[in-house]
Amino acid sequence: MGLPEPHPGQPRRADLRVSDADRHAVADILREAAGEGRLDIDELEERLEETYKAKTYADLEPITQDLPVAGQAPVMPAAPAARPVPVVYGEGAASDSASAFLSNVERKGVWVVPEQFSVNAVLGDANIDLREAHYSAREVVINATSVLGSVKVTVPPNVHVIVEGNGVLGEFNEPSAKVPEALTADSPVVRVRGLAVLGDVTVKRRGPRGPKRTLRQHLGLE
């Protein structure tokens, strides 16, 4: 990076320990880049994890080296508010289920959520993604049971979520406010009920699914 050579006995900048303020500054740059579309959600999560694990400048500085004006938060004009993705209702079964016993199961992409949907994870992982789902009713119920396993429910901003589950030596988590609700007149209600025993049921709110972008695409080389 063109840094001057240290005096004999003086540590190089790359070897110096970073502070919490240094990590927070890099995290702010990453979130700004994600807001501009330079990083997708998965890349943002991966880089934030690397940021908070960084111990030296040699660990920290490469995380933002492919972003413009690295080390400074760019000043951008306010973007117009994105139009909410419309909710699609369709015909579907009254009930359905998905189970992961010592295995993994997932529902994602375009599928119809029934009025009553049961998901069970026993020593396994279940991933239920509603971002492209259609709904068979205005209000649907997801009955989630996790026993020494993990159930992850991903919802888009235009869905109202009500979490009514309980954890027994486990966790039943509501979505954070990191991605706020963006409700419309036709937004469905998703009730997540159930029990987490020595396991976890986590509800996350995320933006619409999009195509993966390569690093070359982020740099405008493709």
PDB file of C-alpha atoms in Angstrom:
ATOM      1  CA  MET A   1       0.000   0.000   0.000  1.00  0.00           C
ATOM      2  CA  GLY A   2       3.012   2.252  -0.354  1.00  0.00           C
ATOM      3  CA  LEU A   3       3.544   2.597   3.396  1.00  0.00           C
ATOM      4  CA  PRO A   4       7.033   3.779   4.471  1.00  0.00           C
ATOM      5  CA  GLU A   5       9.377   1.207   5.915  1.00  0.00           C
ATOM      6  CA  PRO A   6       9.342   1.219   9.722  1.00  0.00           C
ATOM      7  CA  HIS A   7      12.388   2.116  11.700  1.00  0.00           C
ATOM      8  CA  PRO A   8      14.382  -0.835  13.027  1.00  0.00           C
ATOM      9  CA  GLY A   9      12.536  -2.316  15.986  1.00  0.00           C
ATOM     10  CA  GLN A  10       9.270  -0.543  15.089  1.00  0.00           C
ATOM     11  CA  PRO A  11       6.408  -2.884  14.101  1.00  0.00           C
ATOM     12  CA  ARG A  12       4.934  -2.626  10.617  1.00  0.00           C
ATOM     13  CA  ARG A  13       1.442  -1.123  10.345  1.00  0.00           C
ATOM     14  CA  ALA A  14       0.170  -4.411   8.929  1.00  0.00           C
ATOM     15  CA  ASP A  15       1.218  -6.172  12.140  1.00  0.00           C
ATOM     16  CA  LEU A  16      -0.435  -3.684  14.502  1.00  0.00           C
ATOM     17  CA  ARG A  17      -3.576  -4.692  16.354  1.00  0.00           C
ATOM     18  CA  VAL A  18      -6.831  -3.028  15.261  1.00  0.00           C
ATOM     19  CA  SER A  19      -9.307  -1.454  17.662  1.00  0.00           C
ATOM     20  CA  ASP A  20     -13.075  -1.895  17.934  1.00  0.00           C
ATOM     21  CA  ALA A  21     -13.433   1.552  16.325  1.00  0.00           C
ATOM     22  CA  ASP A  22     -11.412   0.311  13.310  1.00  0.00           C
ATOM     23  CA  ARG A  23     -13.700  -2.716  12.962  1.00  0.00           C
ATOM     24  CA  HIS A  24     -16.855  -0.596  13.255  1.00  0.00           C
ATOM     25  CA  ALA A  25     -15.562   1.800  10.575  1.00  0.00           C
ATOM     26  CA  VAL A  26     -15.025  -1.081   8.144  1.00  0.00           C
ATOM     27  CA  ALA A  27     -18.449  -2.519   9.008  1.00  0.00           C
ATOM     28  CA  ASP A  28     -20.042   0.844   8.139  1.00  0.00           C
ATOM     29  CA  ILE A  29     -18.289   0.824   4.747  1.00  0.00           C
ATOM     30  CA  LEU A  30     -19.567  -2.686   4.039  1.00  0.00           C
ATOM     31  CA  ARG A  31     -23.157  -1.820   4.954  1.00  0.00           C
ATOM     32  CA  GLU A  32     -22.964   1.288   2.753  1.00  0.00           C
ATOM     33  CA  ALA A  33     -21.645  -0.826  -0.125  1.00  0.00           C
ATOM     34  CA  ALA A  34     -24.466  -3.351   0.341  1.00  0.00           C
ATOM     35  CA  GLY A  35     -27.010  -0.523   0.282  1.00  0.00           C
ATOM     36  CA  GLU A  36     -25.590   0.587  -3.082  1.00  0.00           C
ATOM     37  CA  GLY A  37     -25.825  -2.944  -4.505  1.00  0.00           C
ATOM     38  CA  ARG A  38     -22.053  -3.525  -4.540  1.00  0.00           C
ATOM     39  CA  LEU A  39     -22.390  -6.491  -2.158  1.00  0.00           C
ATOM     40  CA  ASP A  40     -25.209  -8.999  -1.881  1.00  0.00           C
ATOM     41  CA  ILE A  41     -26.550 -10.150   1.480  1.00  0.00           C
ATOM     42  CA  ASP A  42     -24.383 -13.280   1.642  1.00  0.00           C
ATOM     43  CA  GLU A  43     -21.214 -11.331   0.817  1.00  0.00           C
ATOM     44  CA  LEU A  44     -22.114  -8.701   3.396  1.00  0.00           C
ATOM     45  CA  GLU A  45     -22.554 -11.334   6.104  1.00  0.00           C
ATOM     46  CA  GLU A  46     -19.286 -13.069   5.176  1.00  0.00           C
ATOM     47  CA  ARG A  47     -17.281  -9.827   5.188  1.00  0.00           C
ATOM     48  CA  LEU A  48     -18.833  -8.615   8.435  1.00  0.00           C
ATOM     49  CA  GLU A  49     -17.833 -11.903  10.039  1.00  0.00           C
ATOM     50  CA  GLU A  50     -14.264 -11.454   8.763  1.00  0.00           C
ATOM     51  CA  THR A  51     -14.285  -7.857  10.021  1.00  0.00           C
ATOM     52  CA  TYR A  52     -15.175  -8.709  13.590  1.00  0.00           C
ATOM     53  CA  LYS A  53     -12.650 -11.566  13.609  1.00  0.00           C
ATOM     54  CA  ALA A  54      -9.810  -9.325  12.339  1.00  0.00           C
ATOM     55  CA  LYS A  55      -6.948  -8.826  14.785  1.00  0.00           C
ATOM     56  CA  THR A  56      -4.417  -6.814  12.739  1.00  0.00           C
ATOM     57  CA  TYR A  57      -4.486  -4.296   9.895  1.00  0.00           C
ATOM     58  CA  ALA A  58      -3.222  -7.085   7.628  1.00  0.00           C
ATOM     59  CA  ASP A  59      -6.477  -8.931   8.369  1.00  0.00           C
ATOM     60  CA  LEU A  60      -8.735  -5.874   8.131  1.00  0.00           C
ATOM     61  CA  GLU A  61      -7.560  -3.827   5.152  1.00  0.00           C
ATOM     62  CA  PRO A  62      -8.149  -6.445   2.382  1.00  0.00           C
ATOM     63  CA  ILE A  63     -11.847  -6.655   3.296  1.00  0.00           C
ATOM     64  CA  THR A  64     -12.627  -3.299   1.616  1.00  0.00           C
ATOM     65  CA  GLN A  65      -9.833  -3.103  -0.940  1.00  0.00           C
ATOM     66  CA  ASP A  66     -12.198  -3.838  -3.881  1.00  0.00           C
ATOM     67  CA  LEU A  67     -14.678  -1.147  -2.815  1.00  0.00           C
ATOM     68  CA  PRO A  68     -14.444   2.486  -4.007  1.00  0.00           C
ATOM     69  CA  VAL A  69     -13.076   5.100  -1.608  1.00  0.00           C
ATOM     70  CA  ALA A  70     -11.952   2.398   0.806  1.00  0.00           C
ATOM     71  CA  GLY A  71     -11.763   3.713   4.320  1.00  0.00           C
ATOM     72  CA  GLN A  72     -14.336   6.468   3.736  1.00  0.00           C
ATOM     73  CA  ALA A  73     -18.095   6.325   3.623  1.00  0.00           C
ATOM     74  CA  PRO A  74     -19.106   7.476   0.095  1.00  0.00           C
ATOM     75  CA  VAL A  75     -21.585  10.315  -0.265  1.00  0.00           C
ATOM     76  CA  MET A  76     -24.394   9.208  -2.547  1.00  0.00           C
ATOM     77  CA  PRO A  77     -27.611  10.937  -3.624  1.00  0.00           C
ATOM     78  CA  ALA A  78     -30.760   9.588  -2.063  1.00  0.00           C
ATOM     79  CA  ALA A  79     -32.220   6.760  -4.133  1.00  0.00           C
ATOM     80  CA  PRO A  80     -35.940   6.523  -4.807  1.00  0.00           C
ATOM     81  CA  ALA A  81     -37.778   4.051  -2.601  1.00  0.00           C
ATOM     82  CA  ALA A  82     -37.980   0.588  -4.117  1.00  0.00           C
ATOM     83  CA  ARG A  83     -41.425  -0.614  -5.129  1.00  0.00           C
ATOM     84  CA  PRO A  84     -42.599  -3.463  -2.902  1.00  0.00           C
ATOM     85  CA  VAL A  85     -42.721  -6.910  -4.463  1.00  0.00           C
ATOM     86  CA  PRO A  86     -46.386  -7.895  -4.913  1.00  0.00           C
ATOM     87  CA  VAL A  87     -47.754 -10.790  -2.883  1.00  0.00           C
ATOM     88  CA  VAL A  88     -49.153 -13.695  -4.913  1.00  0.00           C
ATOM     89  CA  TYR A  89     -52.042 -15.786  -3.649  1.00  0.00           C
ATOM     90  CA  GLY A  90     -52.871 -19.155  -5.168  1.00  0.00           C
ATOM     91  CA  GLU A  91     -54.648 -22.441  -4.647  1.00  0.00           C
ATOM     92  CA  GLY A  92     -52.867 -24.868  -2.353  1.00  0.00           C
ATOM     93  CA  ALA A  93     -53.350 -27.692   0.107  1.00  0.00           C
ATOM     94  CA  ALA A  94     -54.909 -26.947   3.480  1.00  0.00           C
ATOM     95  CA  SER A  95     -51.892 -28.471   5.221  1.00  0.00           C
ATOM     96  CA  ASP A  96     -48.420 -29.798   4.441  1.00  0.00           C
ATOM     97  CA  SER A  97     -45.218 -30.661   6.281  1.00  0.00           C
ATOM     98  CA  ALA A  98     -41.448 -30.933   5.985  1.00  0.00           C
ATOM     99  CA  SER A  99     -39.211 -32.936   8.318  1.00  0.00           C
ATOM    100  CA  ALA A 100     -35.476 -33.236   8.891  1.00  0.00           C
ATOM    101  CA  PHE A 101     -34.476 -36.242  10.993  1.00  0.00           C
ATOM    102  CA  LEU A 102     -30.671 -36.498  11.066  1.00  0.00           C
ATOM    103  CA  SER A 103     -30.770 -34.694   7.723  1.00  0.00           C
ATOM    104  CA  ASN A 104     -31.490 -31.379   5.999  1.00  0.00           C
ATOM    105  CA  VAL A 105     -34.675 -30.212   4.324  1.00  0.00           C
ATOM    106  CA  GLU A 106     -35.584 -26.970   2.589  1.00  0.00           C
ATOM    107  CA  ARG A 107     -38.406 -25.249   0.810  1.00  0.00           C
ATOM    108  CA  LYS A 108     -37.440 -22.285  -1.338  1.00  0.00           C
ATOM    109  CA  GLY A 109     -38.106 -20.646  -4.666  1.00  0.00           C
ATOM    110  CA  VAL A 110     -41.694 -20.531  -5.929  1.00  0.00           C
ATOM    111  CA  TRP A 111     -43.955 -22.755  -3.835  1.00  0.00           C
ATOM    112  CA  VAL A 112     -47.408 -22.471  -2.260  1.00  0.00           C
ATOM    113  CA  VAL A 113     -47.535 -22.065   1.521  1.00  0.00           C
ATOM    114  CA  PRO A 114     -50.589 -23.925   2.894  1.00  0.00           C
ATOM    115  CA  GLU A 115     -52.776 -22.522   5.661  1.00  0.00           C
ATOM    116  CA  GLN A 116     -51.123 -24.934   8.112  1.00  0.00           C
ATOM    117  CA  PHE A 117     -47.486 -25.905   7.533  1.00  0.00           C
ATOM    118  CA  SER A 118     -45.563 -28.119   9.962  1.00  0.00           C
ATOM    119  CA  VAL A 119     -41.774 -28.256   9.971  1.00  0.00           C
ATOM    120  CA  ASN A 120     -39.787 -30.562  12.259  1.00  0.00           C
ATOM    121  CA  ALA A 121     -36.036 -30.694  12.773  1.00  0.00           C
ATOM    122  CA  VAL A 122     -34.687 -33.477  14.997  1.00  0.00           C
ATOM    123  CA  LEU A 123     -30.901 -33.518  14.976  1.00  0.00           C
ATOM    124  CA  GLY A 124     -31.197 -31.856  11.579  1.00  0.00           C
ATOM    125  CA  ASP A 125     -31.642 -28.513   9.807  1.00  0.00           C
ATOM    126  CA  ALA A 126     -34.750 -27.158   8.090  1.00  0.00           C
ATOM    127  CA  ASN A 127     -34.631 -24.059   5.879  1.00  0.00           C
ATOM    128  CA  ILE A 128     -37.999 -22.536   4.926  1.00  0.00           C
ATOM    129  CA  ASP A 129     -37.673 -19.573   2.556  1.00  0.00           C
ATOM    130  CA  LEU A 130     -40.825 -17.541   1.829  1.00  0.00           C
ATOM    131  CA  ARG A 131     -39.250 -14.802  -0.300  1.00  0.00           C
ATOM    132  CA  GLU A 132     -40.665 -16.168  -3.579  1.00  0.00           C
ATOM    133  CA  ALA A 133     -43.534 -18.145  -2.102  1.00  0.00           C
ATOM    134  CA  HIS A 134     -47.219 -17.874  -2.977  1.00  0.00           C
ATOM    135  CA  TYR A 135     -49.819 -18.052  -0.208  1.00  0.00           C
ATOM    136  CA  SER A 136     -52.956 -20.183  -0.093  1.00  0.00           C
ATOM    137  CA  ALA A 137     -54.585 -17.847   2.467  1.00  0.00           C
ATOM    138  CA  ARG A 138     -54.267 -14.333   3.840  1.00  0.00           C
ATOM    139  CA  GLU A 139     -53.034 -15.816   7.140  1.00  0.00           C
ATOM    140  CA  VAL A 140     -50.888 -18.938   7.335  1.00  0.00           C
ATOM    141  CA  VAL A 141     -49.447 -20.786  10.329  1.00  0.00           C
ATOM    142  CA  ILE A 142     -46.026 -22.406  10.475  1.00  0.00           C
ATOM    143  CA  ASN A 143     -45.788 -24.917  13.311  1.00  0.00           C
ATOM    144  CA  ALA A 144     -42.046 -25.344  13.908  1.00  0.00           C
ATOM    145  CA  THR A 145     -40.517 -27.947  16.221  1.00  0.00           C
ATOM    146  CA  SER A 146     -36.781 -28.169  16.790  1.00  0.00           C
ATOM    147  CA  VAL A 147     -35.221 -30.876  18.981  1.00  0.00           C
ATOM    148  CA  LEU A 148     -31.434 -30.659  19.016  1.00  0.00           C
ATOM    149  CA  GLY A 149     -31.813 -29.172  15.564  1.00  0.00           C
ATOM    150  CA  SER A 150     -32.353 -25.901  13.732  1.00  0.00           C
ATOM    151  CA  VAL A 151     -35.310 -24.403  11.887  1.00  0.00           C
ATOM    152  CA  LYS A 152     -34.738 -21.217   9.878  1.00  0.00           C
ATOM    153  CA  VAL A 153     -37.696 -19.314   8.421  1.00  0.00           C
ATOM    154  CA  THR A 154     -36.817 -16.504   5.980  1.00  0.00           C
ATOM    155  CA  VAL A 155     -39.492 -13.933   5.174  1.00  0.00           C
ATOM    156  CA  PRO A 156     -39.522 -10.902   2.834  1.00  0.00           C
ATOM    157  CA  PRO A 157     -40.220  -7.324   4.010  1.00  0.00           C
ATOM    158  CA  ASN A 158     -43.845  -7.380   2.781  1.00  0.00           C
ATOM    159  CA  VAL A 159     -44.954 -10.130   5.179  1.00  0.00           C
ATOM    160  CA  HIS A 160     -46.215  -9.455   8.707  1.00  0.00           C
ATOM    161  CA  VAL A 161     -44.740 -12.032  11.097  1.00  0.00           C
ATOM    162  CA  ILE A 162     -46.118 -13.003  14.498  1.00  0.00           C
ATOM    163  CA  VAL A 163     -43.837 -15.275  16.545  1.00  0.00           C
ATOM    164  CA  GLU A 164     -45.586 -17.257  19.285  1.00  0.00           C
ATOM    165  CA  GLY A 165     -43.153 -20.103  19.982  1.00  0.00           C
ATOM    166  CA  ASN A 166     -41.281 -21.097  23.119  1.00  0.00           C
ATOM    167  CA  GLY A 167     -37.751 -22.267  23.813  1.00  0.00           C
ATOM    168  CA  VAL A 168     -36.927 -25.009  26.345  1.00  0.00           C
ATOM    169  CA  LEU A 169     -33.169 -24.823  26.831  1.00  0.00           C
ATOM    170  CA  GLY A 170     -33.285 -23.532  23.286  1.00  0.00           C
ATOM    171  CA  GLU A 171     -34.048 -20.358  21.338  1.00  0.00           C
ATOM    172  CA  PHE A 172     -37.125 -19.119  19.489  1.00  0.00           C
ATOM    173  CA  ASN A 173     -36.064 -15.863  17.822  1.00  0.00           C
ATOM    174  CA  GLU A 174     -38.093 -13.100  16.189  1.00  0.00           C
ATOM    175  CA  PRO A 175     -36.735 -11.182  13.180  1.00  0.00           C
ATOM    176  CA  SER A 176     -34.483  -8.250  13.990  1.00  0.00           C
ATOM    177  CA  ALA A 177     -35.202  -4.690  12.886  1.00  0.00           C
ATOM    178  CA  LYS A 178     -32.197  -4.714  10.515  1.00  0.00           C
ATOM    179  CA  VAL A 179     -34.560  -5.205   7.547  1.00  0.00           C
ATOM    180  CA  PRO A 180     -37.814  -3.335   8.388  1.00  0.00           C
ATOM    181  CA  GLU A 181     -41.329  -4.338   7.372  1.00  0.00           C
ATOM    182  CA  ALA A 182     -42.672  -2.885   4.113  1.00  0.00           C
ATOM    183  CA  LEU A 183     -46.312  -3.868   4.338  1.00  0.00           C
ATOM    184  CA  THR A 184     -48.965  -3.272   1.685  1.00  0.00           C
ATOM    185  CA  ALA A 185     -52.723  -3.663   1.577  1.00  0.00           C
ATOM    186  CA  ASP A 186     -52.436  -7.310   0.481  1.00  0.00           C
ATOM    187  CA  SER A 187     -49.618  -8.366   2.820  1.00  0.00           C
ATOM    188  CA  PRO A 188     -50.178 -11.801   4.369  1.00  0.00           C
ATOM    189  CA  VAL A 189     -49.770 -12.700   8.037  1.00  0.00           C
ATOM    190  CA  VAL A 190     -47.383 -15.529   8.912  1.00  0.00           C
ATOM    191  CA  ARG A 191     -47.712 -16.949  12.432  1.00  0.00           C
ATOM    192  CA  VAL A 192     -44.720 -18.975  13.571  1.00  0.00           C
ATOM    193  CA  ARG A 193     -45.596 -21.248  16.474  1.00  0.00           C
ATOM    194  CA  GLY A 194     -43.995 -24.245  18.096  1.00  0.00           C
ATOM    195  CA  LEU A 195     -41.212 -25.349  20.395  1.00  0.00           C
ATOM    196  CA  ALA A 196     -37.407 -25.372  20.435  1.00  0.00           C
ATOM    197  CA  VAL A 197     -35.918 -28.001  22.764  1.00  0.00           C
ATOM    198  CA  LEU A 198     -32.121 -27.801  22.981  1.00  0.00           C
ATOM    199  CA  GLY A 199     -32.313 -26.343  19.494  1.00  0.00           C
ATOM    200  CA  ASP A 200     -33.365 -23.151  17.767  1.00  0.00           C
ATOM    201  CA  VAL A 201     -36.098 -21.700  15.595  1.00  0.00           C
ATOM    202  CA  THR A 202     -34.993 -18.466  13.927  1.00  0.00           C
ATOM    203  CA  VAL A 203     -37.074 -16.077  11.836  1.00  0.00           C
ATOM    204  CA  LYS A 204     -35.087 -13.741   9.575  1.00  0.00           C
ATOM    205  CA  ARG A 205     -36.342 -10.923   7.365  1.00  0.00           C
ATOM    206  CA  ARG A 206     -34.396 -10.414   4.142  1.00  0.00           C
ATOM    207  CA  GLY A 207     -34.786  -8.652   0.827  1.00  0.00           C
ATOM    208  CA  PRO A 208     -35.819 -10.402  -2.396  1.00  0.00           C
ATOM    209  CA  ARG A 209     -33.641 -13.192  -3.681  1.00  0.00           C
ATOM    210  CA  GLY A 210     -31.384 -12.111  -6.515  1.00  0.00           C
ATOM    211  CA  PRO A 211     -28.774 -13.676  -8.793  1.00  0.00           C
ATOM    212  CA  LYS A 212     -25.334 -14.218  -7.336  1.00  0.00           C
ATOM    213  CA  ARG A 213     -22.809 -11.690  -8.576  1.00  0.00           C
ATOM    214  CA  THR A 214     -19.152 -12.505  -9.040  1.00  0.00           C
ATOM    215  CA  LEU A 215     -16.333 -10.302  -7.793  1.00  0.00           C
ATOM    216  CA  ARG A 216     -15.533  -9.386 -11.428  1.00  0.00           C
ATOM    217  CA  GLN A 217     -19.141  -8.215 -11.887  1.00  0.00           C
ATOM    218  CA  HIS A 218     -18.916  -6.114  -8.708  1.00  0.00           C
ATOM    219  CA  LEU A 219     -15.813  -4.463 -10.161  1.00  0.00           C
ATOM    220  CA  GLY A 220     -17.546  -3.792 -13.497  1.00  0.00           C
ATOM    221  CA  LEU A 221     -15.247  -6.166 -15.429  1.00  0.00           C
ATOM    222  CA  GLU A 222     -18.101  -8.245 -16.859  1.00  0.00           C
TER     223      GLU A 222
END
